Amino acid sequence: QVQLVQSGAELKKPGASAKVSCKASGYTFLVYFMHWVRQAPGQGLEWVGMINPSAYTTSYAQKFQGRVTITRDASASTVSMELNGLGSEDTAVYFCARQSKGRFHFDFWGQGTLVTVSA
Amino acid sequence: SYVLTQPPSVSVAPGQTASVTCGGNDIGTKIVHWYQQKPGQAPVLVFSEESDRPSGILERFSGSNSGYTATLTINRVEAGDDADYYCQVWDDSSDQWWFGGGTKLTVL
């Protein structure tokens, strides 16, 4: 069965970087695009960016351009998201989400990783 | 940017029908997807215009989309439907993905 297992919670200081990973299993890793979506405490969902693991191309939300990098390690079936220049407004749960093949919705999600930014 | 507007809250009695709306510029020309999220959990797809009903999702969930408003309809509402609901689209003009602000559905 499809599983997306994310790395554990992180506590970071303002200005630091956070890197969250998402290990995929149960399907052919390179075939499906992977996205990152975040959710600040008590707030809604916000798209961060995505990667095409096969072509190794990425697309980012304009809001995060220049501050976020999404990478993949095909040998480990893992996608990672690194966010730089953290501020308190980046405190959120970060989810990885698989895009349904040939479609424009997300069919499987990771469990979420809380990133807390605090001095 | 592409803005999707949802009402913050909707309340409904058990057994009744709930409607959650999602407004956007010419949203009728886009494919809209709906997710349910319960506290402390990841979102779950409950309806998409572009695919069969997700496995495990009951036929009580359906959707419509025309003009400037998309609607998620939940028939015969149950206590377990108490959750947040988000609409989502992909905007081809900007190649960006957008979510609505979310609607808290309260089952009275």
PDB file of C-alpha atoms in Angstrom, chain B residues 53-92:
ATOM      1  CA  ARG B  53     -15.119   8.687  -6.075  1.00  0.00           C
ATOM      2  CA  PRO B  54     -12.081   7.898  -3.905  1.00  0.00           C
ATOM      3  CA  SER B  55     -11.962   4.480  -2.363  1.00  0.00           C
ATOM      4  CA  GLY B  56     -13.746   4.476   0.982  1.00  0.00           C
ATOM      5  CA  ILE B  57     -15.615   7.715   0.336  1.00  0.00           C
ATOM      6  CA  LEU B  58     -19.333   7.320   0.494  1.00  0.00           C
ATOM      7  CA  GLU B  59     -21.704   8.397  -2.219  1.00  0.00           C
ATOM      8  CA  ARG B  60     -23.075  10.993   0.193  1.00  0.00           C
ATOM      9  CA  PHE B  61     -20.360  13.366  -1.057  1.00  0.00           C
ATOM     10  CA  SER B  62     -20.875  15.064  -4.414  1.00  0.00           C
ATOM     11  CA  GLY B  63     -19.817  18.245  -6.162  1.00  0.00           C
ATOM     12  CA  SER B  64     -20.920  20.786  -8.705  1.00  0.00           C
ATOM     13  CA  ASN B  65     -19.161  23.669 -10.410  1.00  0.00           C
ATOM     14  CA  SER B  66     -20.432  26.468 -12.606  1.00  0.00           C
ATOM     15  CA  GLY B  67     -19.684  30.108 -13.217  1.00  0.00           C
ATOM     16  CA  TYR B  68     -18.027  31.582 -10.162  1.00  0.00           C
ATOM     17  CA  THR B  69     -18.974  28.987  -7.557  1.00  0.00           C
ATOM     18  CA  ALA B  70     -18.162  25.359  -6.863  1.00  0.00           C
ATOM     19  CA  THR B  71     -20.152  23.463  -4.251  1.00  0.00           C
ATOM     20  CA  LEU B  72     -19.519  20.370  -2.171  1.00  0.00           C
ATOM     21  CA  THR B  73     -22.755  18.702  -1.098  1.00  0.00           C
ATOM     22  CA  ILE B  74     -22.924  16.222   1.738  1.00  0.00           C
ATOM     23  CA  ASN B  75     -26.191  14.298   1.960  1.00  0.00           C
ATOM     24  CA  ARG B  76     -27.557  12.692   5.110  1.00  0.00           C
ATOM     25  CA  VAL B  77     -24.906  14.327   7.264  1.00  0.00           C
ATOM     26  CA  GLU B  78     -23.450  12.221  10.075  1.00  0.00           C
ATOM     27  CA  ALA B  79     -21.544  13.171  13.208  1.00  0.00           C
ATOM     28  CA  GLY B  80     -18.361  11.855  11.604  1.00  0.00           C
ATOM     29  CA  ASP B  81     -18.601  14.513   8.880  1.00  0.00           C
ATOM     30  CA  ASP B  82     -17.740  17.172  11.462  1.00  0.00           C
ATOM     31  CA  ALA B  83     -14.448  18.506  10.018  1.00  0.00           C
ATOM     32  CA  ASP B  84     -12.754  21.214   7.978  1.00  0.00           C
ATOM     33  CA  TYR B  85     -13.297  21.173   4.228  1.00  0.00           C
ATOM     34  CA  TYR B  86     -10.979  22.716   1.629  1.00  0.00           C
ATOM     35  CA  CYS B  87     -11.420  23.283  -2.080  1.00  0.00           C
ATOM     36  CA  GLN B  88      -8.372  23.145  -4.351  1.00  0.00           C
ATOM     37  CA  VAL B  89      -7.584  23.964  -7.981  1.00  0.00           C
ATOM     38  CA  TRP B  90      -4.609  24.055 -10.281  1.00  0.00           C
ATOM     39  CA  ASP B  91      -4.359  27.352 -12.148  1.00  0.00           C
ATOM     40  CA  ASP B  92      -2.876  26.610 -15.557  1.00  0.00           C
TER      41      ASP B  92
END
